XYZ file of C-alpha atoms in Angstrom:
235
model
C 20.574 57.454 -13.874
C 23.779 56.019 -12.410
C 22.098 55.798 -9.082
C 19.186 53.701 -10.309
C 21.541 51.020 -11.641
C 21.766 49.108 -8.216
C 18.047 48.848 -8.146
C 17.767 47.219 -11.537
C 20.004 44.481 -10.529
C 18.138 43.800 -7.112
C 15.094 42.205 -8.673
C 17.363 39.849 -10.839
C 19.172 38.682 -7.842
C 15.832 38.162 -6.012
C 14.328 36.115 -8.714
C 17.370 34.027 -8.759
C 17.212 33.593 -4.986
C 13.459 32.674 -5.204
C 14.083 30.144 -7.998
C 16.794 28.581 -5.842
C 14.562 28.428 -2.753
C 11.621 26.758 -4.782
C 14.211 24.245 -6.134
C 15.284 23.393 -2.522
C 11.834 23.065 -1.370
C 10.843 20.779 -4.208
C 13.847 18.695 -3.468
C 13.060 18.415 0.237
C 9.404 17.624 -0.517
C 10.418 14.861 -2.795
C 12.921 13.505 -0.311
C 10.203 13.677 2.424
C 7.850 11.720 0.421
C 10.349 9.180 -0.779
C 11.489 8.539 2.828
C 7.861 8.410 4.369
C 6.921 4.844 4.783
C 4.104 2.823 6.571
C 4.835 0.059 8.986
C 3.922 -3.152 7.335
C 3.360 -6.734 8.530
C 6.697 -8.312 9.337
C 5.573 -11.439 7.368
C 5.137 -9.071 4.360
C 8.336 -6.979 4.644
C 10.635 -9.076 2.525
C 8.209 -8.879 -0.383
C 7.981 -5.019 -0.599
C 10.586 -2.864 -2.135
C 12.292 -1.108 0.644
C 10.651 -3.590 3.269
C 7.576 -1.147 3.930
C 4.538 0.424 2.167
C 5.347 3.695 0.390
C 3.363 6.655 1.434
C 1.702 8.063 -1.586
C 2.240 4.705 -3.475
C -0.026 2.056 -5.041
C 0.182 -1.595 -4.801
C -1.533 -4.568 -6.529
C -2.631 -7.838 -4.804
C -4.071 -10.781 -6.788
C -5.942 -13.890 -5.560
C -6.306 -13.515 -1.924
C -8.463 -11.512 0.414
C -6.396 -12.699 3.441
C -3.322 -11.292 1.733
C -5.064 -7.866 1.590
C -5.878 -8.183 5.290
C -2.333 -8.847 6.003
C -1.301 -5.760 3.917
C -3.533 -3.846 6.234
C -2.583 -5.302 9.571
C 0.620 -3.751 9.914
C -0.499 -0.035 9.427
C -3.609 -0.650 11.297
C -1.695 -1.902 14.286
C 0.500 1.224 14.144
C -2.411 3.446 14.430
C -3.326 4.153 10.828
C -6.849 4.570 9.658
C -7.738 2.242 6.927
C -10.478 1.722 4.530
C -11.824 -0.912 2.245
C -14.050 -0.040 -0.741
C -16.097 -2.247 -3.043
C -15.659 -5.672 -1.200
C -18.956 -6.605 0.293
C -17.503 -10.015 1.345
C -14.577 -8.399 3.310
C -15.089 -10.095 6.780
C -14.755 -7.590 9.493
C -14.776 -10.324 12.082
C -11.892 -12.125 10.310
C -10.085 -8.895 10.045
C -10.403 -8.180 13.602
C -8.972 -11.619 14.443
C -6.054 -10.846 12.099
C -5.142 -7.754 13.948
C -6.768 -5.061 12.007
C -8.323 -2.327 14.411
C -12.009 -2.200 13.545
C -12.349 1.202 15.342
C -10.065 2.667 12.829
C -11.439 0.688 9.662
C -13.951 2.324 7.216
C -16.050 0.050 4.977
C -17.681 1.065 1.773
C -19.086 -2.208 0.452
C -21.236 -0.900 -2.416
C -19.902 2.289 -3.956
C -21.702 1.691 -7.275
C -20.633 3.225 -10.471
C -19.096 6.150 -8.686
C -16.281 3.817 -6.861
C -13.502 6.137 -8.373
C -14.978 9.350 -7.004
C -15.621 7.454 -3.640
C -11.906 6.139 -3.540
C -10.552 9.718 -4.118
C -12.788 10.994 -1.263
C -11.732 8.439 1.076
C -7.984 9.001 -0.066
C -8.254 12.475 1.436
C -8.937 11.361 4.994
C -7.359 7.795 5.516
C -3.797 6.463 5.394
C -4.315 3.193 3.642
C -7.190 2.413 1.172
C -8.106 -0.974 -0.338
C -10.161 -0.834 -3.437
C -11.718 -3.583 -5.647
C -12.364 -1.782 -9.100
C -15.465 -3.174 -10.702
C -14.359 -1.762 -14.047
C -11.167 -0.353 -15.615
C -10.602 3.323 -14.861
C -9.579 5.753 -17.674
C -5.905 6.821 -17.824
C -6.618 10.401 -16.973
C -8.693 9.292 -13.825
C -5.774 6.932 -12.760
C -3.347 10.044 -13.097
C -5.341 12.229 -11.013
C -5.722 9.764 -8.361
C -1.991 8.972 -8.481
C -1.491 12.649 -7.835
C -4.026 12.773 -4.960
C -2.147 9.632 -3.367
C 1.151 11.565 -3.403
C -0.308 14.791 -2.168
C -2.334 13.161 0.751
C 0.520 10.634 1.309
C -1.897 7.761 1.214
C -1.181 4.313 0.270
C -3.464 2.542 -2.155
C -3.914 -1.198 -2.298
C -5.804 -2.589 -5.365
C -7.514 -5.994 -5.594
C -6.501 -6.892 -9.107
C -4.367 -5.079 -11.681
C -3.423 -1.365 -11.548
C -0.861 0.421 -13.453
C 2.250 2.113 -12.187
C 2.177 0.187 -8.832
C 5.306 -0.153 -6.430
C 4.896 -3.786 -6.427
C 2.379 -6.620 -7.663
C 1.636 -9.366 -4.981
C 0.394 -12.613 -6.399
C -0.709 -16.053 -4.649
C 1.155 -18.345 -6.907
C 0.253 -21.551 -4.810
C -2.072 -22.317 -1.813
C -2.987 -25.338 0.412
C -4.992 -25.820 3.414
C -4.163 -27.806 6.296
C -6.265 -29.406 9.235
C -8.406 -31.868 7.440
C -7.827 -35.626 8.231
C -9.358 -38.559 6.792
C -13.043 -37.740 6.929
C -12.661 -35.576 9.849
C -11.156 -32.344 11.209
C -11.551 -28.733 9.928
C -9.333 -26.334 7.965
C -7.154 -24.452 10.318
C -4.401 -22.850 8.371
C -3.503 -21.972 4.942
C 0.044 -22.091 3.424
C 0.575 -19.832 0.262
C 3.444 -19.088 -1.861
C 3.448 -15.207 -2.766
C 5.317 -13.814 -5.619
C 6.309 -10.119 -5.720
C 7.061 -8.298 -8.892
C 8.433 -4.690 -8.615
C 7.393 -1.789 -10.611
C 7.474 -2.267 -14.467
C 8.453 -6.001 -13.711
C 12.246 -5.188 -14.509
C 13.485 -5.831 -11.231
C 14.286 -9.298 -9.361
C 11.172 -11.119 -8.239
C 10.665 -11.908 -4.586
C 9.000 -15.244 -3.382
C 8.070 -16.117 0.176
C 5.991 -18.893 1.677
C 3.554 -17.448 4.225
C 0.834 -18.848 6.674
C -2.428 -17.003 5.877
C -3.268 -17.777 8.529
C -1.348 -20.151 10.753
C -3.417 -22.560 13.081
C -3.434 -19.715 15.834
C -4.819 -17.215 13.423
C -1.547 -15.179 13.129
C 0.392 -14.635 9.944
C 3.588 -16.310 9.983
C 6.459 -16.295 7.254
C 9.335 -18.577 6.371
C 12.791 -16.707 5.978
C 12.685 -18.028 2.124
C 11.477 -20.974 0.365
C 15.156 -22.484 0.282
C 15.902 -21.852 3.786
C 13.848 -24.927 5.200
C 11.010 -25.026 7.606
C 12.287 -22.512 10.227
C 9.392 -20.103 10.923
C 9.463 -16.344 12.041
C 6.839 -15.289 14.263
C 5.018 -12.300 12.884
C 3.586 -10.257 15.837
C 0.302 -8.611 14.889
């Protein structure tokens, strides 16, 4: 009987070691996901928490398809596969001019009533997914999609409102340049973009952007208060 005592203690020690190992693995996985980011366009970096797109996170964009293209331009230029769902008016030609690699761009213009199922399937294979929801999703479906994003480390960008986003970017003001007195054409668009962090509790960020500039590039001022000095944002 006395010889059996050490064998009774060993499984207890093993269970404790397994629990410790599981805890360390979870911590390492969480740290990995938190630190994983996707390169964003330099013009948008000041508007995003951490200065980049978070892998596994979601973002909301209001009021501008061009701003959505700007969100895609950085990851696409860095080699990421991107997708756009439910936006039949998304201009591939314009996207190409703005630096989005069309060879790594998947378009699903008409997903129909199964848009959420289509989005979940695309999330499995692409790094960045833009979706324009035609209707409000149920809370349970949103939770499952959020879990899928974290598992696949895919970034979701929603055209419109979406719960639990890392940030919401809104075009607050917009104006076109290029028209003279009865002549000329629209050549550039200057916008003021406001960024509100998760929950709306943190400080708001504001920047003035050219979407696009006259040479069809995205440009950003350092800040609204810093004057007209422009930073060239390489696409």
